[in-house]
Short mmCIF file of C-alpha atoms in Angstrom, two decimals:
data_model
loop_
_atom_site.label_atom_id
_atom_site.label_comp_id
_atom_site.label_asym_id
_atom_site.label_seq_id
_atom_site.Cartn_x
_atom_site.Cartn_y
_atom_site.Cartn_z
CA UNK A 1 -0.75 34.69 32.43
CA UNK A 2 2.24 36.36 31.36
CA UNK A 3 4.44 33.80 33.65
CA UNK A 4 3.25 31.42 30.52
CA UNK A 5 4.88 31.40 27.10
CA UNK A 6 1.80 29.50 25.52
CA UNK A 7 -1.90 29.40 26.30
CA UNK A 8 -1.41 25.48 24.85
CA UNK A 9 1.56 23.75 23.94
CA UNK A 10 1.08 20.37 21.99
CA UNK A 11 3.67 17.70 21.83
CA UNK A 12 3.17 15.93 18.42
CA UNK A 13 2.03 17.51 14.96
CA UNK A 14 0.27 14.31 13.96
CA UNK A 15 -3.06 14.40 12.59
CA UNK A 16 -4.67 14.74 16.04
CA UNK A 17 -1.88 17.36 17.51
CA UNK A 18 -1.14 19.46 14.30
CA UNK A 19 -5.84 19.71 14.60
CA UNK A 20 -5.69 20.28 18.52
CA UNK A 21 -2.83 23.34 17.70
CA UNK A 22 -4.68 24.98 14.61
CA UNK A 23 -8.25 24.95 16.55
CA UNK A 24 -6.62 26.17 19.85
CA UNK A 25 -5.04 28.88 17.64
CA UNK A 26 -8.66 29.50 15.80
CA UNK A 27 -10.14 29.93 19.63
CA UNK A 28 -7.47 32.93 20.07
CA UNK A 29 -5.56 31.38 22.60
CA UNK A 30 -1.53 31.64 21.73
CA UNK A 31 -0.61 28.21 20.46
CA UNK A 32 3.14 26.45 19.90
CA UNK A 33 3.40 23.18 18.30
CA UNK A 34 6.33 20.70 19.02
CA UNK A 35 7.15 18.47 16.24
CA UNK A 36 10.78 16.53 15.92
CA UNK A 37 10.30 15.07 12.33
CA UNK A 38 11.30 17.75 9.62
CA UNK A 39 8.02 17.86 8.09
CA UNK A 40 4.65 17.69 10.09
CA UNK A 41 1.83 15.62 9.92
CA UNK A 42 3.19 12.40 11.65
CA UNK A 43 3.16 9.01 10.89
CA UNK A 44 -0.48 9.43 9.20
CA UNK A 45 1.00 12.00 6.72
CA UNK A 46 4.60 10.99 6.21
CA UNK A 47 4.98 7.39 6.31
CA UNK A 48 1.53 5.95 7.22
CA UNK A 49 -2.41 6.71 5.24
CA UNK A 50 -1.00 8.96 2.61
CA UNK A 51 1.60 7.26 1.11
CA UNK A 52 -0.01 4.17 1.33
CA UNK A 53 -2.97 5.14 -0.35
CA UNK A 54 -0.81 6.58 -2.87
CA UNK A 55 0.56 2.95 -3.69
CA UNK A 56 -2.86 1.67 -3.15
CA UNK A 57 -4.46 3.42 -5.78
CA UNK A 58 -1.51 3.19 -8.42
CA UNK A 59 -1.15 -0.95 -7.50
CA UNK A 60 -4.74 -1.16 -8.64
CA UNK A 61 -4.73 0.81 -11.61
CA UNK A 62 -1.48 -1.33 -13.08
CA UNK A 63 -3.46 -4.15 -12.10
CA UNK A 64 -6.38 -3.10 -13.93
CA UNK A 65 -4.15 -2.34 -17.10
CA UNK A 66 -1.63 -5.52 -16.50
CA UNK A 67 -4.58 -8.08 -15.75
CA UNK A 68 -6.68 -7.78 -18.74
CA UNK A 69 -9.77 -5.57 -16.62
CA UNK A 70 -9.41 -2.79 -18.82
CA UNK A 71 -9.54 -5.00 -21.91
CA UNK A 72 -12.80 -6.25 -20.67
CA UNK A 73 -14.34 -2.93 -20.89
CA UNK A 74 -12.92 -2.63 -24.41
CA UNK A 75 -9.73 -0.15 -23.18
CA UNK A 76 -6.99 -2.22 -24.90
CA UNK A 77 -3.53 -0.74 -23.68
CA UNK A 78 -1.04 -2.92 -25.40
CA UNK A 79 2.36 -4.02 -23.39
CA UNK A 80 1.87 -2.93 -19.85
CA UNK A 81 5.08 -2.14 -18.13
CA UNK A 82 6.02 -1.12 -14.44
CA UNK A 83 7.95 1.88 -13.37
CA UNK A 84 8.18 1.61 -9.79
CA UNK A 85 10.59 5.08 -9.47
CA UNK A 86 7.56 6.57 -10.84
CA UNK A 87 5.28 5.06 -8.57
CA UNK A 88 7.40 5.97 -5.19
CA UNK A 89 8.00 9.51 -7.27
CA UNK A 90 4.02 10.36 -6.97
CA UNK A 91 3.49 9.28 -3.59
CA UNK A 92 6.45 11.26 -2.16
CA UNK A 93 4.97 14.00 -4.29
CA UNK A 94 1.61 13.33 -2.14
CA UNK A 95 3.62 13.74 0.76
CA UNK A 96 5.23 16.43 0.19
CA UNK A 97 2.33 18.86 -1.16
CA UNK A 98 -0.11 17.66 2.19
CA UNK A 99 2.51 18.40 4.70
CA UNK A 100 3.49 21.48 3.30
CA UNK A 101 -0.17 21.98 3.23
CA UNK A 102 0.21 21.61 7.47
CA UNK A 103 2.85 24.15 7.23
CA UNK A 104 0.72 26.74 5.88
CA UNK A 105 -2.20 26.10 8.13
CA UNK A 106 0.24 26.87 11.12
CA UNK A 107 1.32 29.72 9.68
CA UNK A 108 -2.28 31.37 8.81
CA UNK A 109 -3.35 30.34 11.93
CA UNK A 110 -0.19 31.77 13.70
CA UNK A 111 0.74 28.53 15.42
CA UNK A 112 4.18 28.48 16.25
CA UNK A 113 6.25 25.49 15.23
CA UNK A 114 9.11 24.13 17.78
CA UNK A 115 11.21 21.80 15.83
CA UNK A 116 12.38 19.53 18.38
CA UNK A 117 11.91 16.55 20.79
CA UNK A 118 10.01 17.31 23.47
CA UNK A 119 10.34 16.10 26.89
CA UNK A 120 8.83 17.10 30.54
CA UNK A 121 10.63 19.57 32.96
CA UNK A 122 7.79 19.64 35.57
CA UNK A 123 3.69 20.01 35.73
CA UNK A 124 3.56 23.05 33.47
CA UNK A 125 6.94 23.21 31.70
CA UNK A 126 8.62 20.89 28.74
CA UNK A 127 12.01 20.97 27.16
CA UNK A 128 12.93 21.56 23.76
CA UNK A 129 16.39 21.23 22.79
CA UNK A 130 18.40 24.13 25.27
CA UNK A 131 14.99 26.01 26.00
CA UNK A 132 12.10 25.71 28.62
CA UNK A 133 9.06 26.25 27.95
CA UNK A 134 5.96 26.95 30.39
CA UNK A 135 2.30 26.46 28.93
CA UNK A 136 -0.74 26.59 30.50
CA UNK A 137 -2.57 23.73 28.87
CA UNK A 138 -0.02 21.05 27.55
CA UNK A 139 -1.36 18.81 25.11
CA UNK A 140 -0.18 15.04 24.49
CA UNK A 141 -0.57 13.82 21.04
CA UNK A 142 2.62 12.36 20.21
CA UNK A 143 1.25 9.53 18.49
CA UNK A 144 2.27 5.69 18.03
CA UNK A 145 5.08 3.67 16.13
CA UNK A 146 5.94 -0.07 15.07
CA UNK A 147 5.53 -2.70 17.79
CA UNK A 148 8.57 -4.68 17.01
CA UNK A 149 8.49 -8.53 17.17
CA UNK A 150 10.89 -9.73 19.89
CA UNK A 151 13.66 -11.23 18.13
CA UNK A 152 13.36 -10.11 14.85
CA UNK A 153 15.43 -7.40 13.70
CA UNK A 154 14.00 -4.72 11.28
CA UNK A 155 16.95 -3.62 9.05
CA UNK A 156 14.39 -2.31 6.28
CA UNK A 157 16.20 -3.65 3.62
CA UNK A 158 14.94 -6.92 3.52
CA UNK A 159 13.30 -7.10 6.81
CA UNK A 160 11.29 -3.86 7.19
CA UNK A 161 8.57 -2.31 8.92
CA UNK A 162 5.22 -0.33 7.23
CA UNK A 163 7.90 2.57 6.40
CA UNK A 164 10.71 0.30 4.85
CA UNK A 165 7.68 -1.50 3.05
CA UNK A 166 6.57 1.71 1.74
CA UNK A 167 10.57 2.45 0.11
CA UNK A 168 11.30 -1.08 -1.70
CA UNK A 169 13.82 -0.54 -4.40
CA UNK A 170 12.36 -3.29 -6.12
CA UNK A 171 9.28 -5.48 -5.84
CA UNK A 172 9.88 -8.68 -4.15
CA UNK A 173 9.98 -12.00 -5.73
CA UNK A 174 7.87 -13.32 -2.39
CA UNK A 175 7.13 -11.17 0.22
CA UNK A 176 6.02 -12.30 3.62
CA UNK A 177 3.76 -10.31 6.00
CA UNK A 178 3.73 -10.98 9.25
CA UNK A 179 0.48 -10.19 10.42
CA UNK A 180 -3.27 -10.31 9.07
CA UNK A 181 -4.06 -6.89 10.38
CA UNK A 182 -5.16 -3.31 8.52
CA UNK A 183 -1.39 -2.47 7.68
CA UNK A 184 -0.13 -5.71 6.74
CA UNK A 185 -2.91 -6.66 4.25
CA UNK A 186 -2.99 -3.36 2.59
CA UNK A 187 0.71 -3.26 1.99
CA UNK A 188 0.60 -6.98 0.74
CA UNK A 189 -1.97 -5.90 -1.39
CA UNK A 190 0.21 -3.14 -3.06
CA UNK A 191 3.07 -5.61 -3.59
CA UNK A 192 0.87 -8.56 -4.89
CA UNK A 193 -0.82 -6.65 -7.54
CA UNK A 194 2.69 -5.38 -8.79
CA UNK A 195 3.77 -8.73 -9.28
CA UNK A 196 5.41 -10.27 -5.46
CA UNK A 197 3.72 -13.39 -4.34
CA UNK A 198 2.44 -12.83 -1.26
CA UNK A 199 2.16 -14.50 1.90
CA UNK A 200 0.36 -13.06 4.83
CA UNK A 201 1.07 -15.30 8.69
CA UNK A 202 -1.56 -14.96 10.94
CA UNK A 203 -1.46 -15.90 15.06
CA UNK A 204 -5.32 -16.02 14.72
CA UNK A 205 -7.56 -18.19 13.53
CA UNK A 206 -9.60 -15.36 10.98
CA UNK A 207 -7.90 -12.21 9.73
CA UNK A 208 -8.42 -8.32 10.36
CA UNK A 209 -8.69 -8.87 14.77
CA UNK A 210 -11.84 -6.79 16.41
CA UNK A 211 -13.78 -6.89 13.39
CA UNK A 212 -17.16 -8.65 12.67
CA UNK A 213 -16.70 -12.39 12.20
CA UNK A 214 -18.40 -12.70 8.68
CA UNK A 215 -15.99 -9.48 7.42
CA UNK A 216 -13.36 -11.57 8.91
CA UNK A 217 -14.38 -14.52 7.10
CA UNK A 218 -15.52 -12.84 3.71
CA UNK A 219 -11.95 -10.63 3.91
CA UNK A 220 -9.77 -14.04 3.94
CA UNK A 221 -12.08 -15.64 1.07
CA UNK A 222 -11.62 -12.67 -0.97
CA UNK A 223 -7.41 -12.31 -0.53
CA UNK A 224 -6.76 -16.10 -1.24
CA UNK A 225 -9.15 -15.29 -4.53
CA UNK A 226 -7.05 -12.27 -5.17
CA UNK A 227 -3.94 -15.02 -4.81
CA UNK A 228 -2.72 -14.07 -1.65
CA UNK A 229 -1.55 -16.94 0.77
CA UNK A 230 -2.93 -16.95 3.91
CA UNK A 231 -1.19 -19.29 6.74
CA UNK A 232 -3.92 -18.47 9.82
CA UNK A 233 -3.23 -19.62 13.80
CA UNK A 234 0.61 -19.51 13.00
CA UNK A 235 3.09 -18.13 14.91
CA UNK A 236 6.89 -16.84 13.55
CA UNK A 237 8.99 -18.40 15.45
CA UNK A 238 12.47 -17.24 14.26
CA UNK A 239 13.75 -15.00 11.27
CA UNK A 240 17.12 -15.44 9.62
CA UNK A 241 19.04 -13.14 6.93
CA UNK A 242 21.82 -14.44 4.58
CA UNK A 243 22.76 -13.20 1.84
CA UNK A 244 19.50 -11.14 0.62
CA UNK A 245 17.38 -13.49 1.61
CA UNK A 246 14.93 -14.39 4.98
CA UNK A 247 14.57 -17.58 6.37
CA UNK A 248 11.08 -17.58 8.27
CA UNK A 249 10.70 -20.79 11.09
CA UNK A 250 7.14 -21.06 11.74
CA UNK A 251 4.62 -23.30 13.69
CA UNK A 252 1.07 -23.76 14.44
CA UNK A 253 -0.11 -21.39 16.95
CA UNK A 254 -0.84 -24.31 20.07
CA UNK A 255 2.33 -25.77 19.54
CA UNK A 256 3.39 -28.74 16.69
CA UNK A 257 5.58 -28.92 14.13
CA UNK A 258 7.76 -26.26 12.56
CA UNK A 259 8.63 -25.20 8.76
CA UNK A 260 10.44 -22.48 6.65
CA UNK A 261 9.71 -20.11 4.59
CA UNK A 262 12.24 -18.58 1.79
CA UNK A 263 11.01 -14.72 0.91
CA UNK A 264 13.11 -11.99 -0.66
CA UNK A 265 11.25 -9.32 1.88
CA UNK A 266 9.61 -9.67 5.12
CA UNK A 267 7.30 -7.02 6.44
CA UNK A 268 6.84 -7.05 10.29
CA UNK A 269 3.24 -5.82 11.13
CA UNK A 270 1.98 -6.88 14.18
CA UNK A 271 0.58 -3.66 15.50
CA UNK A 272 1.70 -0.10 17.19
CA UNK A 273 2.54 0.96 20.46
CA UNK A 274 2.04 4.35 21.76
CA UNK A 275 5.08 7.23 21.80
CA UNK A 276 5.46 8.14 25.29
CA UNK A 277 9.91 6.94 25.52
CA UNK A 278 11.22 9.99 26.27
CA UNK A 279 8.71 11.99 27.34
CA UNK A 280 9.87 12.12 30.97
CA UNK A 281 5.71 11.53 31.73
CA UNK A 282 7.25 11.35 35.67
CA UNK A 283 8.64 14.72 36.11
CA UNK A 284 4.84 15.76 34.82
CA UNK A 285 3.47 13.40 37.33
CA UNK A 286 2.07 10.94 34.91
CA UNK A 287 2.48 7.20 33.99
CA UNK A 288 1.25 4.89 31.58
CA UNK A 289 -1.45 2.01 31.79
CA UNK A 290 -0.61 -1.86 30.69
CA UNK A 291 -1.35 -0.87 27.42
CA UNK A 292 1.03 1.92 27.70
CA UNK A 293 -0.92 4.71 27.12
CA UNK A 294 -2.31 7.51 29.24
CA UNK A 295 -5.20 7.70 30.67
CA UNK A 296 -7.95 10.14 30.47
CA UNK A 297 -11.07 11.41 31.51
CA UNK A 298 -14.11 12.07 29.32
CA UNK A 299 -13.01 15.93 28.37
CA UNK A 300 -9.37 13.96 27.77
CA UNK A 301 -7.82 15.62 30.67
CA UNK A 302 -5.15 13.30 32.23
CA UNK A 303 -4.26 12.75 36.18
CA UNK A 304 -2.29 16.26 36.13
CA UNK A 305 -4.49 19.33 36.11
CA UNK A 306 -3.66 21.47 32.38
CA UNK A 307 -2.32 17.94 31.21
CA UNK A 308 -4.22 16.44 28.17
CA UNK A 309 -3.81 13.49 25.67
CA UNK A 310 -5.26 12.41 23.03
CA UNK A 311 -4.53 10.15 19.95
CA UNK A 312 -2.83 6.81 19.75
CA UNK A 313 -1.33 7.75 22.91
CA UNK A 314 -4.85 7.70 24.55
CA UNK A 315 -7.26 4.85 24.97
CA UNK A 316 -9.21 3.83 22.10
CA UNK A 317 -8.65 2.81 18.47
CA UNK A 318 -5.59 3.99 16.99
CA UNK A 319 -6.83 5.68 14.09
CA UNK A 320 -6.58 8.87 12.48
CA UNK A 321 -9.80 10.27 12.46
CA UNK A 322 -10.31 9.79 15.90
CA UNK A 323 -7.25 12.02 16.80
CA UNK A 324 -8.24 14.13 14.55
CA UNK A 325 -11.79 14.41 16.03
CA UNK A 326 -10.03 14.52 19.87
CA UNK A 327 -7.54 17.35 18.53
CA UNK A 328 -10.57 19.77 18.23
CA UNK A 329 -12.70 18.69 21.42
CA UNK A 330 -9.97 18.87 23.44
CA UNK A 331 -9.11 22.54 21.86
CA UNK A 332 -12.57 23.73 22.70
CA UNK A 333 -12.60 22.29 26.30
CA UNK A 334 -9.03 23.84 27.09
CA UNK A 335 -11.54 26.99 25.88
CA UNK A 336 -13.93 26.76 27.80
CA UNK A 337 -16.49 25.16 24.94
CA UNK A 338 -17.81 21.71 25.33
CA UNK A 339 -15.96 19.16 22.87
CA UNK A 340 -17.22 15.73 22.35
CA UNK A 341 -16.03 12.80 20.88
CA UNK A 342 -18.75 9.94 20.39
CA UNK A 343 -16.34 6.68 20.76
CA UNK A 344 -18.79 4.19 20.04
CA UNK A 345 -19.46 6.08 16.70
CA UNK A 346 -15.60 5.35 14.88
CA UNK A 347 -15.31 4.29 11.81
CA UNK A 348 -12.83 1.55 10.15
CA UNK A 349 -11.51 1.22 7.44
CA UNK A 350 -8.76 -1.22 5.53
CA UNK A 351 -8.23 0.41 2.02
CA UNK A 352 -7.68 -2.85 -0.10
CA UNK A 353 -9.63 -3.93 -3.42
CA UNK A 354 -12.71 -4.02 -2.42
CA UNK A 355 -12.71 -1.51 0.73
CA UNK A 356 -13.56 -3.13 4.13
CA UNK A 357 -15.27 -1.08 6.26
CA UNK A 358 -17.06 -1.08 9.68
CA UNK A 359 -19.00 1.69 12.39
CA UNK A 360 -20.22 0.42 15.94
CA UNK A 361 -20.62 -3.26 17.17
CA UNK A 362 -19.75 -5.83 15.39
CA UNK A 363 -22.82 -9.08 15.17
CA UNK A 364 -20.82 -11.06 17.86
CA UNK A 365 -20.61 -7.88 20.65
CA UNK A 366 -24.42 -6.97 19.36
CA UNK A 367 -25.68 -10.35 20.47
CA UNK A 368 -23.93 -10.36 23.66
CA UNK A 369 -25.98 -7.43 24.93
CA UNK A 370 -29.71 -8.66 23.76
CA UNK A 371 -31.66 -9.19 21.03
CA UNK A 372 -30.47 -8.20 17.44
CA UNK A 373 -32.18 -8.38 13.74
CA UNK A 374 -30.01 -8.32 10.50
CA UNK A 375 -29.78 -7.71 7.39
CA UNK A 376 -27.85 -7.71 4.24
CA UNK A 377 -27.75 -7.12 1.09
CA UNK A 378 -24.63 -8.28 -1.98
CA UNK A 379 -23.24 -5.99 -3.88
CA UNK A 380 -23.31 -8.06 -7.21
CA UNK A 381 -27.64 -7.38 -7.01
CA UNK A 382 -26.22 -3.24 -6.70
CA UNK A 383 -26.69 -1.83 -9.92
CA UNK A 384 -23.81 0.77 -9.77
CA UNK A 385 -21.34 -2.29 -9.06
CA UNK A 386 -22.98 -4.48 -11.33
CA UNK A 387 -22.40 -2.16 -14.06
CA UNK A 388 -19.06 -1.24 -12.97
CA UNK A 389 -17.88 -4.99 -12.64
CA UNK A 390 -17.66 -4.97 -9.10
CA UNK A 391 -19.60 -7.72 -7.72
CA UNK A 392 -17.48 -8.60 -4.41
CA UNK A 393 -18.80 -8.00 -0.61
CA UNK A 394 -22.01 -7.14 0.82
CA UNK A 395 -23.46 -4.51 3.39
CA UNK A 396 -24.56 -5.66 7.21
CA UNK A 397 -27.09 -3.89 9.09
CA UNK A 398 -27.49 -4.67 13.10
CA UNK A 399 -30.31 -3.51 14.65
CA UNK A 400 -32.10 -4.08 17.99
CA UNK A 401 -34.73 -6.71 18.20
CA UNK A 402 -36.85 -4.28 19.92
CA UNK A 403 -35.94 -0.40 19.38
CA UNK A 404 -34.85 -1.22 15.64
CA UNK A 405 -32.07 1.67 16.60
CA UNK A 406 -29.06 0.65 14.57
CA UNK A 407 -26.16 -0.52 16.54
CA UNK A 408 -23.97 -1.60 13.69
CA UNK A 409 -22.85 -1.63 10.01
CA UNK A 410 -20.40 -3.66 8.67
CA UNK A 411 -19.21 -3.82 4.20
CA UNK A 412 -16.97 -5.21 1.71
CA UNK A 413 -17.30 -3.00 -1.55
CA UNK A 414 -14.86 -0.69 -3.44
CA UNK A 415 -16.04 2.45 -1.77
CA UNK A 416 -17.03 0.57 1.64
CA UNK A 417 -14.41 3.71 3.17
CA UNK A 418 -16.67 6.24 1.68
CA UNK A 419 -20.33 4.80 2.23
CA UNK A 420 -19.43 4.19 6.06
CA UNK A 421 -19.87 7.56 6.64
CA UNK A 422 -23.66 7.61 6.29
CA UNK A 423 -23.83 4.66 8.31
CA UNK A 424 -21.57 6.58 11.05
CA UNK A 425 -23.74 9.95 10.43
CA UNK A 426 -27.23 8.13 10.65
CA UNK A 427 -25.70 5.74 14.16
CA UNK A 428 -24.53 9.56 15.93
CA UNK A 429 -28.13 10.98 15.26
CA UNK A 430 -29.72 7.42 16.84
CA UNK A 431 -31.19 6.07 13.55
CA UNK A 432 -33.14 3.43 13.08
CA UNK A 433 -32.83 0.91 10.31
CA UNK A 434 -36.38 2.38 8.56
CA UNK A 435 -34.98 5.91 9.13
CA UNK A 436 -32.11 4.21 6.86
CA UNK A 437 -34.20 2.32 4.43
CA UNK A 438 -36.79 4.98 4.28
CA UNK A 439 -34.01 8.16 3.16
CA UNK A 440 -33.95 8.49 -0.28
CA UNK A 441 -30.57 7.49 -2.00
CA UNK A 442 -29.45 8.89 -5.53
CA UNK A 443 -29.30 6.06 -8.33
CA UNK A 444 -27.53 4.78 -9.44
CA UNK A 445 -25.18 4.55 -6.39
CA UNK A 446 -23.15 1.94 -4.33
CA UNK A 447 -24.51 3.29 -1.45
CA UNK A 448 -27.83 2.32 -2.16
CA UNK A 449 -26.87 -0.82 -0.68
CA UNK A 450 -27.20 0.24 2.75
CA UNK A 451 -30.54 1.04 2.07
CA UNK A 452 -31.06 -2.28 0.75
CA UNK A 453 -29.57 -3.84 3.66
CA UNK A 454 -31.67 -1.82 6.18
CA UNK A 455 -34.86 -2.81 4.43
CA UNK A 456 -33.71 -6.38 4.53
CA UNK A 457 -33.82 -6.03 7.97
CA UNK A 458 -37.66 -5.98 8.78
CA UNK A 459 -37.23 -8.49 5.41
CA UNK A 460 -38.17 -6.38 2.78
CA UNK A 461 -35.26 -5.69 0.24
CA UNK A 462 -36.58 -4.65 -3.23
CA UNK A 463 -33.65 -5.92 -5.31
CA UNK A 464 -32.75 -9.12 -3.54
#
């Protein structure tokens, strides 16, 4: 043992590495932490879900104030002005009190951070700047960044990626996203309500890709509502930059004529691509799969024996939670405990106005495996966002024809992010839709919907 320096070394201070390192640390095993940004917390923390949310929530409460919503509940706040410093100003604020938050952690938990970039000297040994360093467990979790759209450039000043969208000086006259994805649509969403017109192209035929077909439809009726433009199976074909401004070519996804489109800013967002460039994976004995990532078993130990991964950089749905989830299973199996991460139980989420929201299969995968029953139920007949003038989206329940077990729930309402939670909870204990409908939910609450949409699904809703 004392040949080692670490018990567990993780590469990546993410959400998923910076939970692996503090859980390790919790087991009593001596933990390090390599992390090359200058705060921790990764993309999630830094430049991804926090900040984000931060302009999410403060988009929609101008809205509410700009638009006339608060008038109609008899708030009347006069001239309604934007200032965007202030805006950016409390969601680096955010930023700045979570990570620091991650800094403490480490250090009541004695984890030892390695500012650095981190890259493979052999099975058991990584480099960080001028020193080695051997570990006995070394733990993968360095994440995901931008896929970048062959030739476009990003310059993030008026072609940017989710980070430059998150630092705009100034809000865009027209902004065009490319890509009808989580990121994309959330971000448009921030910059629309502010005042940008917005224009969202799509390669697909529906928005939001992987998740159920009627979210997918509801999702794009609700954004052209909202005013957003949506130009679905198109493909960019070319970006130019002059003088300020972008010159989109685009076409019709099979082929046909092209057109242009003028915008002040143009967000690229066509998905992320796990971090594994300069990781020297070889010299650990380790290479990636088409999809670029590393593969696993089910206790997320890789090919090389006191290897692990976890995270984007692992198979499965890039998404916070579920790192976060993987950083602490694979901490307790590099113990000696058994850690388990239910995959087919993960929620997601797209935090826009209303919240979209899904856990398990979606109606399309349900019905490819056997016999399914339904059942929904709109929010506008929920008394919570009645009253709150909230009327937009529904709840799904799938169940099986036969076992009635519950094998999917899918939402559109403004808290969809919270009330998939009990749908995730009640799926990873094997409910049933009348263990759902028949669990008694406080009133008046939005999430009494998902008991009305599990009774609907032996047809017997109360309120529908």
């Amino acid at each position: 043992m004392a040949d080692y320096d670490y018990d567990v070394l993780v590469i990546g201070a993410g959400p998923g590495g910076y939970v692996a390192a503090i859980r390790a640390a919790q087991l009593g095993l001596r933990t390090a932490c390599v992390e090359s940004r200058e705060t921790l917390g990764g993309t999630c923390l830094n430049v991804g879900c926090i900040p984000s949310k931060a302009l999410l929530h403060a988009s929609e409460l101008y809205e509410a104030a700009a638009g006339g919503a608060l008038a109609k509940l008899g708030i009347k706040t006069g001239a309604v002005s934007l200032d965007l410093a202030a805006m950016h100003g409390q969601r680096t604020d955010a930023v700045k009190g979570l990570t620091a938050g991650i800094a403490f952690l480490f250090k009541k938990n004695k984890v030892e951070w390695l500012n650095g970039h981190a890259a493979f000297a052999g099975t058991d040994s990584v480099k960080v700047g001028d020193r080695t360093i051997r570990a006995k467990n070394i733990v993968i979790a360095t994440g995901s960044s931008v896929t970048p759209l062959p030739g476009v450039e990003v310059d993030q000043k008026v072609v940017v990626d989710s980070t430059g969208a998150l630092e705009l000086g100034k809000v865009p006259e027209h902004l065009v996203v490319i890509g009808g994805g989580v990121i994309g649509l959330e971000l448009g969403s921030v910059w629309r309500r502010v005042g940008a017109k917005v224009t969202v192209v799509e390669f697909l035929d529906q928005l939001l890709p992987g998740m159920d077909g009627e979210i997918r439809k509801e999702a794009g009726r609700l954004f052209k509502k909202q005013g957003m433009e949506l130009k679905l199976s198109t493909k960019v074909t070319g970006v130019k930059v002059k003088g300020g401004k972008a010159t989109l070519t685009v076409e019709p996804a099979q082929g046909g004529a092209s057109e242009t489109i003028e915008a002040d800013a143009v967000l690229v967002s066509i998905g992320r691509r796990p971090n594994t460039d300069g990781l020297e994976l070889a010299a650990a004995g380790l290479a990636t799969n088409q999809r670029g990532q590393i593969e696993v078993d089910h206790q997320f130990r890789t090919a090389t024996p006191g290897i692990w991964a976890i995270g984007d950089v692992a198979p499965g749905p890039m998404l916070a939670h579920k790192a976060e989830d993987e950083g602490i299973a694979v901490a307790e199996n590099i113990a000696g405990l058994t850690g388990i991460v239910n995959h087919d139980v993960i929620p997601s989420v797209v935090y826009t106005a209303p919240e979209i929201a899904g856990v398990g299969l979606t109606e399309e995968q349900a019905k490819e495996r056997g016999e399914i029953k339904t059942g929904k139920f709109p929010m506008a007949a929920n008394s919570r966002a009645k009253t709150n003038h909230e009327p937009d989206g529904w709840v799904k329940v799938i169940a099986d024809a036969k076992t009635d077990r519950v094998l999917g729930v899918w939402m559109i309402a403004s808290v969809a992010g919270t009330m998939i939670a009990q749908a995730a909870q009640a799926m990873e204990f094997g409910a049933t839709s009348e263990d759902i409908a028949y669990t008694c939910h406080a009133h008046p609450t939005h999430s009494e919907a998902v008991k009305e949409a599990a009774m609907a699904v032996t047809g017997k809703p109360i309120h529908m």
